[in-house]
Structure formats: structure tokens, C-alpha cells
PDB file of C-alpha atoms in Angstrom:
ATOM      1  CA  PHE A 510      -7.946  21.725 -37.500  1.00 46.00           C
ATOM      2  CA  PHE A 511      -5.633  20.634 -40.451  1.00 46.00           C
ATOM      3  CA  PHE A 512      -3.897  17.565 -41.348  1.00 50.00           C
ATOM      4  CA  PHE A 513      -1.317  17.434 -44.022  1.00 52.00           C
ATOM      5  CA  VAL A 514      -1.434  14.385 -46.520  1.00 59.00           C
ATOM      6  CA  MET A 515       1.808  12.549 -46.773  1.00 67.00           C
ATOM      7  CA  THR A 516       2.672  11.133 -50.177  1.00 72.00           C
ATOM      8  CA  THR A 517       5.471   9.099 -51.633  1.00 79.00           C
ATOM      9  CA  GLU A 518       8.012  10.240 -54.167  1.00 81.00           C
ATOM     10  CA  TRP A 519       6.289   7.731 -56.827  1.00 79.00           C
ATOM     11  CA  GLU A 520       2.730   9.393 -56.374  1.00 80.00           C
ATOM     12  CA  ASP A 521       4.369  12.967 -56.718  1.00 78.00           C
ATOM     13  CA  ALA A 522       5.905  11.963 -60.020  1.00 80.00           C
ATOM     14  CA  GLN A 523       2.735  10.211 -61.356  1.00 76.00           C
ATOM     15  CA  ARG A 524       0.742  13.469 -60.361  1.00 77.00           C
ATOM     16  CA  ARG A 525       3.498  15.626 -62.415  1.00 80.00           C
ATOM     17  CA  ILE A 526       2.836  13.615 -65.500  1.00 81.00           C
ATOM     18  CA  GLY A 527      -1.044  13.583 -65.117  1.00 78.00           C
ATOM     19  CA  ASN A 528      -1.395   9.841 -64.114  1.00 77.00           C
ATOM     20  CA  LEU A 529      -3.030  10.953 -60.868  1.00 78.00           C
ATOM     21  CA  PRO A 530      -5.450  13.677 -60.075  1.00 77.00           C
ATOM     22  CA  PRO A 531      -4.021  16.743 -58.119  1.00 70.00           C
ATOM     23  CA  LEU A 532      -4.124  16.273 -54.359  1.00 64.00           C
ATOM     24  CA  GLU A 533      -5.617  18.920 -52.036  1.00 61.00           C
ATOM     25  CA  SER A 534      -2.684  20.341 -49.791  1.00 53.00           C
ATOM     26  CA  GLU A 535      -4.623  19.731 -46.735  1.00 49.00           C
ATOM     27  CA  VAL A 536      -7.677  18.164 -45.174  1.00 50.00           C
ATOM     28  CA  THR A 537      -9.748  20.108 -42.763  1.00 52.00           C
ATOM     29  CA  ILE A 538     -11.635  18.420 -39.839  1.00 54.00           C
ATOM     30  CA  GLU A 539     -14.272  20.453 -38.044  1.00 57.00           C
ATOM     31  CA  GLU A 540     -13.502  21.468 -34.403  1.00 60.00           C
ATOM     32  CA  ASP A 541     -16.514  19.420 -33.031  1.00 61.00           C
ATOM     33  CA  VAL A 542     -15.488  16.265 -34.911  1.00 62.00           C
ATOM     34  CA  PHE A 543     -11.936  16.506 -33.591  1.00 59.00           C
ATOM     35  CA  GLU A 544     -13.241  16.913 -30.156  1.00 66.00           C
ATOM     36  CA  ASN A 545     -15.512  13.896 -30.487  1.00 65.00           C
ATOM     37  CA  LEU A 546     -12.461  11.778 -31.666  1.00 62.00           C
ATOM     38  CA  VAL A 547     -10.376  12.865 -28.762  1.00 62.00           C
ATOM     39  CA  LEU A 548     -13.258  12.174 -26.283  1.00 67.00           C
ATOM     40  CA  GLU A 549     -13.988   8.680 -27.959  1.00 64.00           C
ATOM     41  CA  ALA A 550     -10.114   7.853 -27.329  1.00 61.00           C
ATOM     42  CA  ALA A 551     -10.184   8.890 -23.837  1.00 61.00           C
ATOM     43  CA  ARG A 552     -13.507   7.022 -23.260  1.00 64.00           C
ATOM     44  CA  ALA A 553     -11.929   3.795 -24.716  1.00 60.00           C
ATOM     45  CA  LYS A 554      -8.820   4.278 -22.485  1.00 59.00           C
ATOM     46  CA  ALA A 555     -11.031   4.640 -19.388  1.00 57.00           C
ATOM     47  CA  SER A 556     -13.167   1.735 -20.419  1.00 63.00           C
ATOM     48  CA  HIS A 557      -9.878  -0.501 -19.633  1.00 73.00           C
ATOM     49  CA  GLU A 558      -8.701   0.999 -16.563  1.00 76.00           C
ATOM     50  CA  ASN A 559     -10.477  -1.436 -14.280  1.00 74.00           C
ATOM     51  CA  ASP A 560     -10.065  -4.474 -16.394  1.00 80.00           C
ATOM     52  CA  THR A 561      -8.227  -7.510 -14.999  1.00 77.00           C
ATOM     53  CA  LEU A 562      -5.045  -8.728 -16.246  1.00 74.00           C
ATOM     54  CA  ASP A 563      -6.555 -11.659 -18.297  1.00 79.00           C
ATOM     55  CA  GLU A 564      -9.048  -8.959 -19.773  1.00 79.00           C
ATOM     56  CA  LEU A 565      -6.351  -6.736 -20.716  1.00 76.00           C
ATOM     57  CA  ASP A 566      -4.418  -9.716 -22.319  1.00 81.00           C
ATOM     58  CA  GLU A 567      -7.652 -10.493 -24.308  1.00 80.00           C
ATOM     59  CA  HIS A 568      -7.807  -6.870 -25.457  1.00 74.00           C
ATOM     60  CA  ILE A 569      -4.246  -6.670 -26.583  1.00 81.00           C
ATOM     61  CA  ASP A 570      -4.637  -9.924 -28.583  1.00 81.00           C
ATOM     62  CA  ASN A 571      -7.582  -8.314 -30.359  1.00 76.00           C
ATOM     63  CA  ALA A 572      -6.213  -4.741 -30.650  1.00 72.00           C
ATOM     64  CA  GLN A 573      -7.162  -3.032 -34.013  1.00 72.00           C
ATOM     65  CA  ASP A 574      -3.850  -1.388 -34.446  1.00 78.00           C
ATOM     66  CA  ASP A 575      -0.469  -0.507 -32.933  1.00 76.00           C
ATOM     67  CA  ASP A 576      -1.673   2.601 -31.155  1.00 78.00           C
ATOM     68  CA  GLU A 577      -4.435   0.656 -29.377  1.00 78.00           C
ATOM     69  CA  GLU A 578      -2.032  -2.155 -28.453  1.00 80.00           C
ATOM     70  CA  ASP A 579       0.450   0.365 -26.961  1.00 83.00           C
ATOM     71  CA  GLU A 580      -2.054   2.055 -25.001  1.00 83.00           C
ATOM     72  CA  LEU A 581      -3.426  -1.327 -23.474  1.00 83.00           C
ATOM     73  CA  MET A 582       0.129  -2.272 -22.789  1.00 86.00           C
ATOM     74  CA  LYS A 583       0.749   0.847 -20.785  1.00 86.00           C
ATOM     75  CA  ILE A 584      -2.400   0.246 -18.668  1.00 84.00           C
ATOM     76  CA  ARG A 585      -1.164  -3.435 -18.051  1.00 83.00           C
ATOM     77  CA  ARG A 586       2.123  -2.253 -16.903  1.00 85.00           C
ATOM     78  CA  LYS A 587       0.427   0.260 -14.525  1.00 84.00           C
ATOM     79  CA  ARG A 588      -1.823  -2.437 -13.316  1.00 80.00           C
ATOM     80  CA  LEU A 589       1.003  -4.663 -12.466  1.00 81.00           C
ATOM     81  CA  GLN A 590       3.019  -1.909 -10.639  1.00 80.00           C
ATOM     82  CA  GLU A 591      -0.200  -1.232  -8.472  1.00 76.00           C
ATOM     83  CA  MET A 592      -0.317  -4.857  -7.702  1.00 74.00           C
ATOM     84  CA  ARG A 593       3.120  -5.337  -6.736  1.00 76.00           C
ATOM     85  CA  ALA A 594       2.819  -2.199  -4.568  1.00 73.00           C
ATOM     86  CA  GLN A 595      -0.367  -3.539  -2.796  1.00 70.00           C
ATOM     87  CA  GLN A 596       1.267  -6.862  -2.162  1.00 68.00           C
ATOM     88  CA  GLU A 597       4.338  -5.027  -0.821  1.00 69.00           C
ATOM     89  CA  LYS A 598       1.790  -3.096   1.577  1.00 70.00           C
ATOM     90  CA  GLU A 599       0.331  -6.272   2.649  1.00 69.00           C
ATOM     91  CA  ARG A 600       3.240  -8.474   3.158  1.00 79.00           C
ATOM     92  CA  PHE A 601       2.376  -9.344   6.743  1.00 89.00           C
ATOM     93  CA  GLY A 602      -0.971  -9.245   8.595  1.00 91.00           C
ATOM     94  CA  ASP A 603      -0.137 -11.835  11.358  1.00 93.00           C
ATOM     95  CA  CYS A 604       2.105 -12.385  14.499  1.00 95.00           C
ATOM     96  CA  SER A 605       4.782 -15.026  14.683  1.00 94.00           C
ATOM     97  CA  GLU A 606       6.468 -16.086  17.695  1.00 95.00           C
ATOM     98  CA  ILE A 607      10.236 -16.065  17.811  1.00 96.00           C
ATOM     99  CA  SER A 608      12.921 -17.340  20.067  1.00 95.00           C
ATOM    100  CA  LYS A 609      15.992 -15.436  21.290  1.00 92.00           C
ATOM    101  CA  SER A 610      18.270 -17.287  18.718  1.00 94.00           C
ATOM    102  CA  GLN A 611      16.118 -15.694  16.070  1.00 96.00           C
ATOM    103  CA  PHE A 612      15.883 -12.180  17.245  1.00 96.00           C
ATOM    104  CA  VAL A 613      18.980 -10.970  15.130  1.00 96.00           C
ATOM    105  CA  SER A 614      17.710 -12.381  11.993  1.00 96.00           C
ATOM    106  CA  GLU A 615      14.025 -11.713  12.485  1.00 96.00           C
ATOM    107  CA  VAL A 616      14.132  -8.322  14.065  1.00 96.00           C
ATOM    108  CA  SER A 617      17.224  -6.508  13.978  1.00 95.00           C
ATOM    109  CA  GLU A 618      18.242  -7.679  10.233  1.00 96.00           C
ATOM    110  CA  ASP A 619      14.629  -7.665   8.740  1.00 95.00           C
ATOM    111  CA  SER A 620      14.059  -3.980  10.365  1.00 96.00           C
ATOM    112  CA  LYS A 621      16.537  -2.785   7.870  1.00 96.00           C
ATOM    113  CA  LYS A 622      13.801  -3.608   5.069  1.00 93.00           C
ATOM    114  CA  TYR A 623      10.706  -2.753   6.923  1.00 92.00           C
ATOM    115  CA  LYS A 624       9.164  -1.805  10.242  1.00 96.00           C
ATOM    116  CA  VAL A 625       9.197  -4.454  12.895  1.00 97.00           C
ATOM    117  CA  LEU A 626       7.340  -4.604  16.299  1.00 98.00           C
ATOM    118  CA  VAL A 627       8.034  -7.150  18.812  1.00 97.00           C
ATOM    119  CA  LEU A 628       6.053  -7.894  22.011  1.00 97.00           C
ATOM    120  CA  ILE A 629       8.179  -9.191  24.809  1.00 96.00           C
ATOM    121  CA  CYS A 630       6.305 -10.740  27.711  1.00 95.00           C
ATOM    122  CA  SER A 631       7.479 -12.975  30.671  1.00 94.00           C
ATOM    123  CA  GLN A 632       6.434 -16.527  30.548  1.00 90.00           C
ATOM    124  CA  THR A 633       5.455 -16.466  34.079  1.00 90.00           C
ATOM    125  CA  ASP A 634       3.333 -13.175  33.950  1.00 90.00           C
ATOM    126  CA  ARG A 635      -0.154 -14.468  34.094  1.00 90.00           C
ATOM    127  CA  SER A 636      -1.588 -11.031  33.891  1.00 89.00           C
ATOM    128  CA  ALA A 637      -0.126 -10.519  30.375  1.00 92.00           C
ATOM    129  CA  GLU A 638      -1.467 -13.886  28.909  1.00 92.00           C
ATOM    130  CA  LEU A 639      -3.985 -11.884  26.771  1.00 94.00           C
ATOM    131  CA  LEU A 640      -1.584  -9.436  25.246  1.00 95.00           C
ATOM    132  CA  PRO A 641      -0.121 -11.788  22.550  1.00 95.00           C
ATOM    133  CA  VAL A 642      -3.743 -12.546  21.269  1.00 96.00           C
ATOM    134  CA  LEU A 643      -4.649  -8.813  21.093  1.00 96.00           C
ATOM    135  CA  PHE A 644      -1.346  -7.976  19.535  1.00 97.00           C
ATOM    136  CA  SER A 645      -2.042 -10.499  16.770  1.00 96.00           C
ATOM    137  CA  GLU A 646      -5.401  -9.021  16.105  1.00 96.00           C
ATOM    138  CA  VAL A 647      -3.986  -5.580  15.797  1.00 97.00           C
ATOM    139  CA  ALA A 648      -1.382  -6.952  13.215  1.00 96.00           C
ATOM    140  CA  GLU A 649      -4.360  -8.071  11.083  1.00 94.00           C
ATOM    141  CA  ASN A 650      -4.985  -4.344  10.287  1.00 92.00           C
ATOM    142  CA  CYS A 651      -1.203  -3.596   9.771  1.00 93.00           C
ATOM    143  CA  LYS A 652      -0.197  -5.668   6.970  1.00 92.00           C
ATOM    144  CA  HIS A 653       2.766  -3.456   6.037  1.00 92.00           C
ATOM    145  CA  ILE A 654       4.347  -3.920   9.355  1.00 95.00           C
ATOM    146  CA  LYS A 655       6.080  -7.033  10.684  1.00 96.00           C
ATOM    147  CA  PHE A 656       4.456  -8.143  14.119  1.00 97.00           C
ATOM    148  CA  LEU A 657       6.572 -10.655  16.428  1.00 97.00           C
ATOM    149  CA  TYR A 658       6.193 -11.978  19.887  1.00 97.00           C
ATOM    150  CA  MET A 659       8.825 -13.204  22.028  1.00 96.00           C
ATOM    151  CA  LYS A 660       8.673 -14.930  25.598  1.00 94.00           C
ATOM    152  CA  GLU A 661      11.026 -13.916  28.092  1.00 92.00           C
ATOM    153  CA  GLU A 662      12.195 -16.324  30.720  1.00 89.00           C
ATOM    154  CA  LYS A 663      13.060 -13.928  33.482  1.00 89.00           C
ATOM    155  CA  ARG A 664      10.393 -11.848  34.714  1.00 89.00           C
ATOM    156  CA  VAL A 665       9.969  -8.682  32.766  1.00 91.00           C
ATOM    157  CA  ALA A 666       7.168  -6.020  32.398  1.00 92.00           C
ATOM    158  CA  PRO A 667       5.492  -6.352  29.057  1.00 95.00           C
ATOM    159  CA  MET A 668       6.979  -4.183  26.331  1.00 96.00           C
ATOM    160  CA  ILE A 669       6.461  -3.538  22.617  1.00 97.00           C
ATOM    161  CA  VAL A 670       9.689  -2.438  20.984  1.00 97.00           C
ATOM    162  CA  CYS A 671       9.842  -0.889  17.576  1.00 97.00           C
ATOM    163  CA  TYR A 672      12.794  -1.606  15.344  1.00 97.00           C
ATOM    164  CA  GLU A 673      13.582   0.433  12.182  1.00 96.00           C
ATOM    165  CA  GLY A 674      16.901   0.430  10.135  1.00 96.00           C
ATOM    166  CA  GLY A 675      18.343  -2.298  12.279  1.00 96.00           C
ATOM    167  CA  GLU A 676      17.935  -0.499  15.601  1.00 96.00           C
ATOM    168  CA  PRO A 677      15.300  -0.007  18.450  1.00 96.00           C
ATOM    169  CA  THR A 678      13.724   3.282  18.036  1.00 96.00           C
ATOM    170  CA  PHE A 679      10.829   3.366  20.582  1.00 95.00           C
ATOM    171  CA  THR A 680       9.480   1.285  23.423  1.00 96.00           C
ATOM    172  CA  ILE A 681       6.133   1.213  25.203  1.00 96.00           C
ATOM    173  CA  ARG A 682       5.156  -0.562  28.179  1.00 95.00           C
ATOM    174  CA  PRO A 683       1.277  -1.280  28.078  1.00 94.00           C
ATOM    175  CA  ASP A 684      -0.367  -2.189  31.292  1.00 92.00           C
ATOM    176  CA  PRO A 685      -2.019  -5.524  30.705  1.00 91.00           C
ATOM    177  CA  THR A 686      -4.710  -4.909  33.545  1.00 90.00           C
ATOM    178  CA  LYS A 687      -6.052  -2.026  31.540  1.00 90.00           C
ATOM    179  CA  ILE A 688      -6.149  -3.367  28.102  1.00 92.00           C
ATOM    180  CA  ARG A 689      -8.591  -6.051  27.397  1.00 92.00           C
ATOM    181  CA  GLU A 690      -9.671  -5.658  23.646  1.00 94.00           C
ATOM    182  CA  ALA A 691      -7.582  -5.369  20.443  1.00 95.00           C
ATOM    183  CA  ASP A 692      -8.876  -2.043  19.646  1.00 94.00           C
ATOM    184  CA  GLU A 693      -7.746  -0.761  23.106  1.00 94.00           C
ATOM    185  CA  LEU A 694      -4.283  -2.037  22.476  1.00 96.00           C
ATOM    186  CA  GLU A 695      -4.471  -0.425  18.908  1.00 96.00           C
ATOM    187  CA  TRP A 696      -5.306   2.947  20.335  1.00 95.00           C
ATOM    188  CA  VAL A 697      -2.374   2.726  22.834  1.00 95.00           C
ATOM    189  CA  MET A 698      -0.031   1.814  19.982  1.00 96.00           C
ATOM    190  CA  ALA A 699      -1.111   4.431  17.703  1.00 95.00           C
ATOM    191  CA  GLN A 700      -1.065   7.495  20.268  1.00 94.00           C
ATOM    192  CA  ASN A 701       2.597   6.417  20.586  1.00 94.00           C
ATOM    193  CA  GLY A 702       3.277   6.526  16.815  1.00 94.00           C
ATOM    194  CA  LEU A 703       3.766   2.692  16.340  1.00 96.00           C
ATOM    195  CA  ILE A 704       1.062   2.313  13.938  1.00 95.00           C
ATOM    196  CA  GLU A 705      -1.926   4.338  12.365  1.00 93.00           C
ATOM    197  CA  THR A 706      -5.526   3.913  13.284  1.00 93.00           C
ATOM    198  CA  ASP A 707      -8.941   5.037  12.143  1.00 91.00           C
ATOM    199  CA  LEU A 708     -10.158   5.251  15.712  1.00 91.00           C
ATOM    200  CA  GLN A 709     -10.965   8.607  16.838  1.00 91.00           C
ATOM    201  CA  GLU A 710     -10.971   8.205  20.449  1.00 91.00           C
ATOM    202  CA  ASP A 711      -9.746   5.693  23.266  1.00 91.00           C
ATOM    203  CA  PRO A 712     -12.470   2.979  23.029  1.00 90.00           C
ATOM    204  CA  ARG A 713     -12.078   2.514  26.889  1.00 86.00           C
ATOM    205  CA  ILE A 714     -13.689   5.943  27.599  1.00 84.00           C
ATOM    206  CA  HIS A 715     -17.254   4.617  27.039  1.00 72.00           C
ATOM    207  CA  SER A 716     -16.745   1.021  28.226  1.00 64.00           C
ATOM    208  CA  GLY A 717     -18.600   1.920  31.338  1.00 53.00           C
ATOM    209  CA  ASN A 718     -16.010   0.397  33.890  1.00 44.00           C
ATOM    210  CA  HIS A 719     -13.874   3.276  34.348  1.00 44.00           C
ATOM    211  CA  ARG A 720     -10.676   1.334  33.925  1.00 44.00           C
ATOM    212  CA  VAL A 721      -8.579   4.062  32.425  1.00 43.00           C
ATOM    213  CA  HIS A 722      -7.178   7.445  33.175  1.00 40.00           C
ATOM    214  CA  ILE A 723      -5.471   8.492  29.935  1.00 38.00           C
ATOM    215  CA  ASN A 724      -2.231  10.631  30.067  1.00 37.00           C
ATOM    216  CA  ILE A 725      -0.209   9.225  27.212  1.00 36.00           C
ATOM    217  CA  GLN A 726       2.805  11.115  26.041  1.00 36.00           C
ATOM    218  CA  ARG A 727       5.791  10.132  23.867  1.00 36.00           C
ATOM    219  CA  LYS A 728       9.019  10.355  25.741  1.00 36.00           C
ATOM    220  CA  GLU A 729      11.644  11.229  22.972  1.00 40.00           C
ATOM    221  CA  LYS A 730      14.719  11.387  25.325  1.00 36.00           C
ATOM    222  CA  SER A 731      14.227   7.932  26.724  1.00 43.00           C
ATOM    223  CA  ALA A 732      12.399   6.354  23.820  1.00 55.00           C
ATOM    224  CA  VAL A 733      10.354   4.466  26.340  1.00 58.00           C
ATOM    225  CA  ALA A 734       6.856   5.035  27.533  1.00 63.00           C
ATOM    226  CA  ASP A 735       4.858   3.400  30.181  1.00 64.00           C
ATOM    227  CA  VAL A 736       1.205   3.694  29.134  1.00 62.00           C
ATOM    228  CA  ALA A 737      -2.277   2.470  30.404  1.00 61.00           C
TER     229      ALA A 737
END
């Protein structure tokens, strides 16, 4: 590998009149030395990839030259982007109760920015009292989705409505008599495409009480599914 040595006009003039010794036209660096330099630079970069922002700031203040400072600044900018992306993904993680008067702003309008799931239950339906609690637990594992709960004065079957782009896109009607644990509700919601889950099978299958017969299918035409 060859590197040409840059000189100034003044140095060139001095050499012409013999005040400076002749300059070798090029400097040779052995291939293994060059590879070591490249590897060392790569290791130095990798050593800072997991640094905190405070640590990066300290390294930037103590940078040996502009190249090192520029590299550290790139890592810092990348770290900030990753942190902002993670914060955006974990915006929620809980379930809030809303009233009818809040529905437009909290559901319709907000769903233009991010996915919203709203559980609607009747105030007088004793069989569905546990659903809001389970729904809140599911929300803890879906921090990128806004979960809401609304009580309906008139008697209605419990439903979970998905809103995206300001419009309802899909509705499921979970049977509260067959859902007693948060992971069971999570499975039902995941099978209908409302959320993602790490569950490999319906947790009720091995519950031992034979509470469930599963036949869940998404009904695209009506966008409403009655589920176990």
C-alpha cells in the first residue's frame, strides 16, 4: 500500500535550492501493518457501540483528533435515534378508562397516529367484570398500542374494537365466561390479528377444565368476530 506525501510550495522551493533534503516520492506500508491499522480502528469503534450517552460525551470531550470525534458523534446520533424509536414503541403499556364524550379525541383522532384498541362493556354485565382487568394486563405487553376501556350504560355484549386511520377496522366479541386469564385473552386477540404474541398455543387447552372449544376465524366481510 502506498501513501503519497503532501508538501507545501515553500518546501518544494527549499528543496530546489538544496536547503532541504530530497523527499522520497512515496511511502510504503506493509499489507499486514495496514490491516492492523484498519482492525484497530474497527475495534475502537466497536468498543463504544454500547456506551451510554454520558460515556460517549466524555469520550467526545477527550477525543484525540477530529476523525475520532466525528466517529463518536456518529455513534451518539445513532444512539439517540435508537432511543427515540424505542420510546415511540413503548409509548403506552397501560389501559385508561374513557367516557363517551372522550371517544372522538381519544379513539378516532388518536388512531390516525397509532393503533387503538378499545374494550366496550356494559356497566350491568357482571359476567364481564374481569375483562377490563385482563385487558389491562395484556396492554402491558403491547406498549406500542393504545388500550382504552369504556363502560356502556345500555346492555351490550363485550367487544374489543380496533381503530386505525381514524376508522374502526375490526371488532371481536370475546366470551367472558370462557376467558379467565390475561394470556387467554392475549391469545384470542392475537388469533384475530389485533396484537402479536409469543404464545404458541391457546393456554386454555391444557387448563384441565375443558372450558374451550376453539374455532376462531377472522370474518373479513363483516369485520366482526364472535370468539371464545
